Structures are given as C-alpha cells and as structure tokens.
Amino acid sequence: MQLYTYFRSSAAYRVRIALNLKDLPAEMVPIHLQKEGGLNRKPEYRAVNPQMRVPALRLDSGDVLTQSLAIIEYLEDVVPEPPLLPRDPVERAKVRALAQLRYLKNALGQDQAKIDEWYHHWILEGFAALETMVRPAPYAYGDAVTLVDTCLVPQVYNARRLKVPLDRFPKLVAIDAACAKLAAFDRARPENQPDAE
Ligand SMILES: N[C@@H](CCC(=O)N[C@@H](CS)C(=O)NCC(=O)O)C(=O)O
C-alpha cells in the first residue's frame, strides 16, 4: 500500500494514525502542498486523485481510495481489530457524528490565509461542541481509541500550530495527551514524518 501524504495535512495525519493502530505497513509518498504551487496540482498527482487533495491510499490491487474518513472505514472493514467504531449501531452513529463534526472548513475551498483566519472560528465553535459531548475515559469515546480520536488529535495539532488558545477545552486537551502516549499516535505525528520540514 502507498499513502499519498503531506506531513502537515490533518486529513493525512488521521489516516496515518489509523494505519498505525491497525498495524498496517504503508509506503509514505510525500506530496508537497506548497512547493511549485503544490505538487498535488501536477498532472502526475491529478492522475492519482483528480480532487488534487491528500490523502489518497493506493492499494496493492491498484485501486486508489480518497477522503480520509472513507479510507479509515475501508481499513476498519478489512482489518476489524482493534475496532475504531463501536459495534452498536447507535454508538457507531454517535462516534461518526463526533468524527465528522468539523468539515465545513474543507468544503469552503478557500485559500490558506482565509482558511487560517476561519480556522480559529471553526476550532472555537467545533471544539466548544465537542468539549460538551465527549467523556474522556481517557479517550474521546471511552477506554478504547475510536475514530473520534483519530480526527481530534490532528485537529488539536493544527489548533496549536495556528495558536488557537485551548484553555477552554480541558477535556479535549486531556484526550490529546492520553493519545500522545500511544506509539501509533506518536509515529503519525507530523514531525516524525520523512517529509517533515
Ligand atoms: N475531506 C478530505 C479533505 C482533504 C483535504 O482537504 N486535504 C488537504 C490537506 S489537509 C489538501 O490536500 N489540500 C490541498 C489543496 O486544497 O490544494 C479528507 O478528509 O480527506
């Protein structure tokens, strides 16, 4: 398998965490999103993912999967252990809802400066909702890591990078700290990637 990734991409970060949790080896193929106007916009990558976004996962069959949550659900389907979604349908829906809580940012399709400006807004709004909905024990949805944690940790990383104050979100900060102790999360960190700058 090959993961088209960018060390700083929160969507790619999510997939890296899931691959590590499932103990699935994947070759990292870095796609720099700024260099030369974005290597993701070059025809070579456009042929991989016409949406020109990372992540994309190329399977050994040659199939290419896109959209981080669709990729993670595929990984969950083919390697069910350890589960990232609870078995109970109501619980599954709740976990998916928490994981999807902040998607508008990407849908806006704005340039990076605008995204950064809005990011503070989305973080504060999204994190405020999450803070009231999660029950750290010590992870976002109980004593086992779920899809919510794979999405939350990259989001907290981005928030810190963009200097969004997190003091209003002690539960989210505690969940992030609990995840940071796990090797699967540590190995997926942006600074631990081969393309880190
Ligand atoms: N909804 C997509 C979002 C993917 C996405 O927006 N990736 C960003 C990096 S986090 C990207 O490739 N941006 C490049 C661009 O927009 O030019 C997912 O979850 O995979």
PDB file of C-alpha atoms and ligand atoms in Angstrom:
ATOM      1  CA  MET A   1       0.000   0.000   0.000  1.00  0.00           C
ATOM      2  CA  GLN A   2       1.074   3.569  -0.608  1.00  0.00           C
ATOM      3  CA  LEU A   3      -0.217   6.596   1.259  1.00  0.00           C
ATOM      4  CA  TYR A   4      -0.008   9.909  -0.563  1.00  0.00           C
ATOM      5  CA  THR A   5       0.557  12.223   2.334  1.00  0.00           C
ATOM      6  CA  TYR A   6       1.799  15.625   3.453  1.00  0.00           C
ATOM      7  CA  PHE A   7       3.307  15.795   6.913  1.00  0.00           C
ATOM      8  CA  ARG A   8       1.160  18.737   7.981  1.00  0.00           C
ATOM      9  CA  SER A   9      -2.143  17.641   6.449  1.00  0.00           C
ATOM     10  CA  SER A  10      -4.623  16.871   9.208  1.00  0.00           C
ATOM     11  CA  ALA A  11      -6.585  14.579   6.884  1.00  0.00           C
ATOM     12  CA  ALA A  12      -3.445  12.560   6.062  1.00  0.00           C
ATOM     13  CA  TYR A  13      -2.470  12.565   9.759  1.00  0.00           C
ATOM     14  CA  ARG A  14      -5.784  10.845  10.591  1.00  0.00           C
ATOM     15  CA  VAL A  15      -5.084   8.078   8.117  1.00  0.00           C
ATOM     16  CA  ARG A  16      -1.508   7.639   9.362  1.00  0.00           C
ATOM     17  CA  ILE A  17      -2.875   7.124  12.891  1.00  0.00           C
ATOM     18  CA  ALA A  18      -5.418   4.557  11.658  1.00  0.00           C
ATOM     19  CA  LEU A  19      -2.773   2.657   9.672  1.00  0.00           C
ATOM     20  CA  ASN A  20      -0.562   2.515  12.756  1.00  0.00           C
ATOM     21  CA  LEU A  21      -3.402   1.430  15.031  1.00  0.00           C
ATOM     22  CA  LYS A  22      -4.220  -1.382  12.607  1.00  0.00           C
ATOM     23  CA  ASP A  23      -0.505  -2.167  12.325  1.00  0.00           C
ATOM     24  CA  LEU A  24      -0.635  -1.867   8.543  1.00  0.00           C
ATOM     25  CA  PRO A  25       2.606  -1.005   6.773  1.00  0.00           C
ATOM     26  CA  ALA A  26       2.264   1.581   4.025  1.00  0.00           C
ATOM     27  CA  GLU A  27       4.883   3.357   1.987  1.00  0.00           C
ATOM     28  CA  MET A  28       4.649   7.120   2.537  1.00  0.00           C
ATOM     29  CA  VAL A  29       4.617   9.067  -0.715  1.00  0.00           C
ATOM     30  CA  PRO A  30       5.028  12.758   0.190  1.00  0.00           C
ATOM     31  CA  ILE A  31       3.063  15.262  -1.904  1.00  0.00           C
ATOM     32  CA  HIS A  32       4.209  18.758  -1.007  1.00  0.00           C
ATOM     33  CA  LEU A  33       1.181  21.061  -0.998  1.00  0.00           C
ATOM     34  CA  GLN A  34       3.172  24.308  -1.339  1.00  0.00           C
ATOM     35  CA  LYS A  35       6.250  23.520  -3.414  1.00  0.00           C
ATOM     36  CA  GLU A  36       5.986  24.659  -7.043  1.00  0.00           C
ATOM     37  CA  GLY A  37       2.425  25.817  -6.484  1.00  0.00           C
ATOM     38  CA  GLY A  38       1.515  22.474  -4.975  1.00  0.00           C
ATOM     39  CA  LEU A  39       2.728  19.122  -6.247  1.00  0.00           C
ATOM     40  CA  ASN A  40      -0.843  17.951  -5.711  1.00  0.00           C
ATOM     41  CA  ARG A  41      -1.813  20.087  -8.725  1.00  0.00           C
ATOM     42  CA  LYS A  42       0.657  18.456 -11.114  1.00  0.00           C
ATOM     43  CA  PRO A  43      -0.705  16.070 -13.723  1.00  0.00           C
ATOM     44  CA  GLU A  44       1.115  13.137 -12.069  1.00  0.00           C
ATOM     45  CA  TYR A  45      -0.899  13.533  -8.883  1.00  0.00           C
ATOM     46  CA  ARG A  46      -4.059  14.591 -10.642  1.00  0.00           C
ATOM     47  CA  ALA A  47      -3.970  11.168 -12.275  1.00  0.00           C
ATOM     48  CA  VAL A  48      -3.924   9.633  -8.796  1.00  0.00           C
ATOM     49  CA  ASN A  49      -6.606  11.858  -7.278  1.00  0.00           C
ATOM     50  CA  PRO A  50      -8.497  14.202  -9.604  1.00  0.00           C
ATOM     51  CA  GLN A  51      -9.610  16.115  -6.479  1.00  0.00           C
ATOM     52  CA  MET A  52      -5.928  17.083  -6.027  1.00  0.00           C
ATOM     53  CA  ARG A  53      -6.023  16.548  -2.278  1.00  0.00           C
ATOM     54  CA  VAL A  54      -4.213  14.363   0.168  1.00  0.00           C
ATOM     55  CA  PRO A  55      -4.570  11.779   1.487  1.00  0.00           C
ATOM     56  CA  ALA A  56      -5.035   9.081  -1.112  1.00  0.00           C
ATOM     57  CA  LEU A  57      -4.335   5.428  -0.478  1.00  0.00           C
ATOM     58  CA  ARG A  58      -3.183   3.181  -3.299  1.00  0.00           C
ATOM     59  CA  LEU A  59      -3.996  -0.438  -2.556  1.00  0.00           C
ATOM     60  CA  ASP A  60      -1.893  -3.341  -3.751  1.00  0.00           C
ATOM     61  CA  SER A  61      -4.721  -4.060  -6.223  1.00  0.00           C
ATOM     62  CA  GLY A  62      -4.057  -0.636  -7.793  1.00  0.00           C
ATOM     63  CA  ASP A  63      -7.329   0.840  -6.548  1.00  0.00           C
ATOM     64  CA  VAL A  64      -6.967   4.358  -5.184  1.00  0.00           C
ATOM     65  CA  LEU A  65      -9.098   5.438  -2.235  1.00  0.00           C
ATOM     66  CA  THR A  66      -9.635   9.089  -1.320  1.00  0.00           C
ATOM     67  CA  GLN A  67     -11.281  11.030   1.516  1.00  0.00           C
ATOM     68  CA  SER A  68      -9.705  10.291   4.874  1.00  0.00           C
ATOM     69  CA  LEU A  69     -12.829   9.002   6.590  1.00  0.00           C
ATOM     70  CA  ALA A  70     -13.709   6.710   3.677  1.00  0.00           C
ATOM     71  CA  ILE A  71     -10.124   5.401   3.787  1.00  0.00           C
ATOM     72  CA  ILE A  72     -10.280   4.798   7.536  1.00  0.00           C
ATOM     73  CA  GLU A  73     -13.624   2.997   7.203  1.00  0.00           C
ATOM     74  CA  TYR A  74     -12.089   0.817   4.485  1.00  0.00           C
ATOM     75  CA  LEU A  75      -9.217  -0.045   6.854  1.00  0.00           C
ATOM     76  CA  GLU A  76     -11.783  -0.843   9.532  1.00  0.00           C
ATOM     77  CA  ASP A  77     -13.601  -3.163   7.092  1.00  0.00           C
ATOM     78  CA  VAL A  78     -10.527  -5.119   6.059  1.00  0.00           C
ATOM     79  CA  VAL A  79      -8.759  -5.128   9.448  1.00  0.00           C
ATOM     80  CA  PRO A  80     -11.507  -5.055  12.096  1.00  0.00           C
ATOM     81  CA  GLU A  81      -9.109  -5.241  15.063  1.00  0.00           C
ATOM     82  CA  PRO A  82      -8.628  -3.095  17.001  1.00  0.00           C
ATOM     83  CA  PRO A  83     -12.067  -1.609  16.201  1.00  0.00           C
ATOM     84  CA  LEU A  84     -12.288   2.126  15.636  1.00  0.00           C
ATOM     85  CA  LEU A  85     -16.074   2.050  15.640  1.00  0.00           C
ATOM     86  CA  PRO A  86     -18.275   0.502  18.341  1.00  0.00           C
ATOM     87  CA  ARG A  87     -20.482  -2.465  17.362  1.00  0.00           C
ATOM     88  CA  ASP A  88     -23.793  -0.984  18.485  1.00  0.00           C
ATOM     89  CA  PRO A  89     -25.414   0.999  15.608  1.00  0.00           C
ATOM     90  CA  VAL A  90     -26.432   3.915  17.823  1.00  0.00           C
ATOM     91  CA  GLU A  91     -22.929   4.142  19.293  1.00  0.00           C
ATOM     92  CA  ARG A  92     -21.433   3.882  15.802  1.00  0.00           C
ATOM     93  CA  ALA A  93     -23.576   6.776  14.603  1.00  0.00           C
ATOM     94  CA  LYS A  94     -22.517   8.856  17.602  1.00  0.00           C
ATOM     95  CA  VAL A  95     -18.832   8.181  17.010  1.00  0.00           C
ATOM     96  CA  ARG A  96     -19.187   9.036  13.316  1.00  0.00           C
ATOM     97  CA  ALA A  97     -21.004  12.254  14.202  1.00  0.00           C
ATOM     98  CA  LEU A  98     -18.234  13.352  16.566  1.00  0.00           C
ATOM     99  CA  ALA A  99     -15.586  12.467  13.986  1.00  0.00           C
ATOM    100  CA  GLN A 100     -17.328  14.494  11.293  1.00  0.00           C
ATOM    101  CA  LEU A 101     -18.004  17.491  13.486  1.00  0.00           C
ATOM    102  CA  ARG A 102     -15.795  19.978  11.680  1.00  0.00           C
ATOM    103  CA  TYR A 103     -15.963  19.511   7.974  1.00  0.00           C
ATOM    104  CA  LEU A 104     -17.092  22.915   6.746  1.00  0.00           C
ATOM    105  CA  LYS A 105     -13.511  24.175   6.688  1.00  0.00           C
ATOM    106  CA  ASN A 106     -12.594  21.976   3.766  1.00  0.00           C
ATOM    107  CA  ALA A 107     -15.868  22.461   1.948  1.00  0.00           C
ATOM    108  CA  LEU A 108     -15.293  26.220   1.827  1.00  0.00           C
ATOM    109  CA  GLY A 109     -12.486  25.776  -0.683  1.00  0.00           C
ATOM    110  CA  GLN A 110     -10.780  28.984   0.404  1.00  0.00           C
ATOM    111  CA  ASP A 111      -7.097  29.851   0.096  1.00  0.00           C
ATOM    112  CA  GLN A 112      -4.824  29.030   3.026  1.00  0.00           C
ATOM    113  CA  ALA A 113      -4.804  32.529   4.574  1.00  0.00           C
ATOM    114  CA  LYS A 114      -8.588  32.603   4.615  1.00  0.00           C
ATOM    115  CA  ILE A 115      -8.703  29.074   5.979  1.00  0.00           C
ATOM    116  CA  ASP A 116      -6.286  30.040   8.765  1.00  0.00           C
ATOM    117  CA  GLU A 117      -8.460  33.013   9.643  1.00  0.00           C
ATOM    118  CA  TRP A 118     -11.597  30.907   9.682  1.00  0.00           C
ATOM    119  CA  TYR A 119      -9.818  28.094  11.424  1.00  0.00           C
ATOM    120  CA  HIS A 120      -9.914  29.936  14.732  1.00  0.00           C
ATOM    121  CA  HIS A 121     -13.640  30.307  14.318  1.00  0.00           C
ATOM    122  CA  TRP A 122     -14.206  26.636  13.415  1.00  0.00           C
ATOM    123  CA  ILE A 123     -11.909  25.446  16.156  1.00  0.00           C
ATOM    124  CA  LEU A 124     -13.662  27.502  18.780  1.00  0.00           C
ATOM    125  CA  GLU A 125     -17.121  26.533  17.537  1.00  0.00           C
ATOM    126  CA  GLY A 126     -16.332  22.866  16.841  1.00  0.00           C
ATOM    127  CA  PHE A 127     -14.253  22.361  19.962  1.00  0.00           C
ATOM    128  CA  ALA A 128     -16.890  24.040  22.145  1.00  0.00           C
ATOM    129  CA  ALA A 129     -19.452  21.493  20.940  1.00  0.00           C
ATOM    130  CA  LEU A 130     -17.031  18.574  21.235  1.00  0.00           C
ATOM    131  CA  GLU A 131     -15.983  19.632  24.725  1.00  0.00           C
ATOM    132  CA  THR A 132     -19.555  19.187  25.950  1.00  0.00           C
ATOM    133  CA  MET A 133     -20.111  15.918  24.042  1.00  0.00           C
ATOM    134  CA  VAL A 134     -17.018  13.874  24.874  1.00  0.00           C
ATOM    135  CA  ARG A 135     -16.449  11.957  28.086  1.00  0.00           C
ATOM    136  CA  PRO A 136     -12.714  11.309  28.319  1.00  0.00           C
ATOM    137  CA  ALA A 137     -12.100   7.886  29.769  1.00  0.00           C
ATOM    138  CA  PRO A 138      -9.331   8.543  28.850  1.00  0.00           C
ATOM    139  CA  TYR A 139     -10.090   8.611  25.105  1.00  0.00           C
ATOM    140  CA  ALA A 140     -12.845  10.603  23.440  1.00  0.00           C
ATOM    141  CA  TYR A 141     -15.373   7.801  23.481  1.00  0.00           C
ATOM    142  CA  GLY A 142     -14.397   5.530  26.346  1.00  0.00           C
ATOM    143  CA  ASP A 143     -11.454   3.368  27.270  1.00  0.00           C
ATOM    144  CA  ALA A 144     -10.537   2.404  23.726  1.00  0.00           C
ATOM    145  CA  VAL A 145      -9.383   4.604  20.872  1.00  0.00           C
ATOM    146  CA  THR A 146     -12.028   5.322  18.223  1.00  0.00           C
ATOM    147  CA  LEU A 147     -12.414   7.236  15.001  1.00  0.00           C
ATOM    148  CA  VAL A 148     -13.086  10.334  17.121  1.00  0.00           C
ATOM    149  CA  ASP A 149      -9.534  10.282  18.489  1.00  0.00           C
ATOM    150  CA  THR A 150      -8.004   9.791  15.044  1.00  0.00           C
ATOM    151  CA  CYS A 151      -9.764  13.006  13.970  1.00  0.00           C
ATOM    152  CA  LEU A 152      -9.370  15.008  17.166  1.00  0.00           C
ATOM    153  CA  VAL A 153      -5.599  14.658  17.612  1.00  0.00           C
ATOM    154  CA  PRO A 154      -4.719  16.181  14.191  1.00  0.00           C
ATOM    155  CA  GLN A 155      -7.223  18.935  14.881  1.00  0.00           C
ATOM    156  CA  VAL A 156      -5.577  19.769  18.209  1.00  0.00           C
ATOM    157  CA  TYR A 157      -2.186  19.750  16.458  1.00  0.00           C
ATOM    158  CA  ASN A 158      -3.494  22.267  13.903  1.00  0.00           C
ATOM    159  CA  ALA A 159      -5.044  24.414  16.599  1.00  0.00           C
ATOM    160  CA  ARG A 160      -1.720  24.595  18.437  1.00  0.00           C
ATOM    161  CA  ARG A 161       0.155  25.349  15.235  1.00  0.00           C
ATOM    162  CA  LEU A 162      -2.228  28.211  14.492  1.00  0.00           C
ATOM    163  CA  LYS A 163      -2.019  29.406  18.113  1.00  0.00           C
ATOM    164  CA  VAL A 164      -5.680  28.900  18.954  1.00  0.00           C
ATOM    165  CA  PRO A 165      -5.916  29.047  22.778  1.00  0.00           C
ATOM    166  CA  LEU A 166      -7.120  25.711  24.131  1.00  0.00           C
ATOM    167  CA  ASP A 167      -7.671  26.620  27.776  1.00  0.00           C
ATOM    168  CA  ARG A 168     -11.459  26.427  27.288  1.00  0.00           C
ATOM    169  CA  PHE A 169     -11.169  22.803  26.241  1.00  0.00           C
ATOM    170  CA  PRO A 170      -9.584  20.847  29.123  1.00  0.00           C
ATOM    171  CA  LYS A 171     -11.298  17.583  28.136  1.00  0.00           C
ATOM    172  CA  LEU A 172     -10.031  17.762  24.563  1.00  0.00           C
ATOM    173  CA  VAL A 173      -6.514  18.588  25.767  1.00  0.00           C
ATOM    174  CA  ALA A 174      -6.665  15.597  28.175  1.00  0.00           C
ATOM    175  CA  ILE A 175      -7.791  13.263  25.377  1.00  0.00           C
ATOM    176  CA  ASP A 176      -4.967  14.508  23.172  1.00  0.00           C
ATOM    177  CA  ALA A 177      -2.471  13.877  25.984  1.00  0.00           C
ATOM    178  CA  ALA A 178      -3.799  10.336  26.507  1.00  0.00           C
ATOM    179  CA  CYS A 179      -3.453   9.574  22.788  1.00  0.00           C
ATOM    180  CA  ALA A 180       0.052  11.062  22.685  1.00  0.00           C
ATOM    181  CA  LYS A 181       1.225   8.246  24.965  1.00  0.00           C
ATOM    182  CA  LEU A 182       0.367   5.640  22.318  1.00  0.00           C
ATOM    183  CA  ALA A 183       3.046   4.659  19.810  1.00  0.00           C
ATOM    184  CA  ALA A 184       0.521   4.598  16.946  1.00  0.00           C
ATOM    185  CA  PHE A 185      -0.218   8.287  17.503  1.00  0.00           C
ATOM    186  CA  ASP A 186       3.384   9.241  18.144  1.00  0.00           C
ATOM    187  CA  ARG A 187       4.649   7.653  14.925  1.00  0.00           C
ATOM    188  CA  ALA A 188       1.957   9.509  12.954  1.00  0.00           C
ATOM    189  CA  ARG A 189       2.943  12.953  14.253  1.00  0.00           C
ATOM    190  CA  PRO A 190       3.870  15.472  11.549  1.00  0.00           C
ATOM    191  CA  GLU A 191       7.395  15.976  12.935  1.00  0.00           C
ATOM    192  CA  ASN A 192       8.024  12.229  12.735  1.00  0.00           C
ATOM    193  CA  GLN A 193       7.297  12.036   9.004  1.00  0.00           C
ATOM    194  CA  PRO A 194      10.009  11.650   6.353  1.00  0.00           C
ATOM    195  CA  ASP A 195       8.835  14.852   4.647  1.00  0.00           C
ATOM    196  CA  ALA A 196       8.782  16.959   7.855  1.00  0.00           C
ATOM    197  CA  GLU A 197      10.461  20.340   7.490  1.00  0.00           C
TER     198      GLU A 197
HETATM  199  N1  LIG B   1     -12.336  15.806   3.116  1.00  0.00           N
HETATM  200  C1  LIG B   1     -10.982  15.464   2.688  1.00  0.00           C
HETATM  201  C2  LIG B   1     -10.111  16.671   2.850  1.00  0.00           C
HETATM  202  C3  LIG B   1      -8.779  16.509   2.172  1.00  0.00           C
HETATM  203  C4  LIG B   1      -8.058  17.833   2.176  1.00  0.00           C
HETATM  204  O1  LIG B   1      -8.673  18.911   2.189  1.00  0.00           O
HETATM  205  N2  LIG B   1      -6.734  17.767   2.153  1.00  0.00           N
HETATM  206  C5  LIG B   1      -5.972  18.975   2.151  1.00  0.00           C
HETATM  207  C6  LIG B   1      -4.841  18.891   3.155  1.00  0.00           C
HETATM  208  S1  LIG B   1      -5.456  18.689   4.816  1.00  0.00           S
HETATM  209  C7  LIG B   1      -5.365  19.173   0.770  1.00  0.00           C
HETATM  210  O2  LIG B   1      -4.946  18.227   0.128  1.00  0.00           O
HETATM  211  N3  LIG B   1      -5.307  20.424   0.313  1.00  0.00           N
HETATM  212  C8  LIG B   1      -4.677  20.724  -0.921  1.00  0.00           C
HETATM  213  C9  LIG B   1      -5.397  21.796  -1.690  1.00  0.00           C
HETATM  214  O3  LIG B   1      -6.542  22.104  -1.337  1.00  0.00           O
HETATM  215  O4  LIG B   1      -4.805  22.306  -2.651  1.00  0.00           O
HETATM  216  C10 LIG B   1     -10.458  14.303   3.517  1.00  0.00           C
HETATM  217  O5  LIG B   1     -10.920  14.132   4.656  1.00  0.00           O
HETATM  218  O6  LIG B   1      -9.599  13.549   3.022  1.00  0.00           O
END
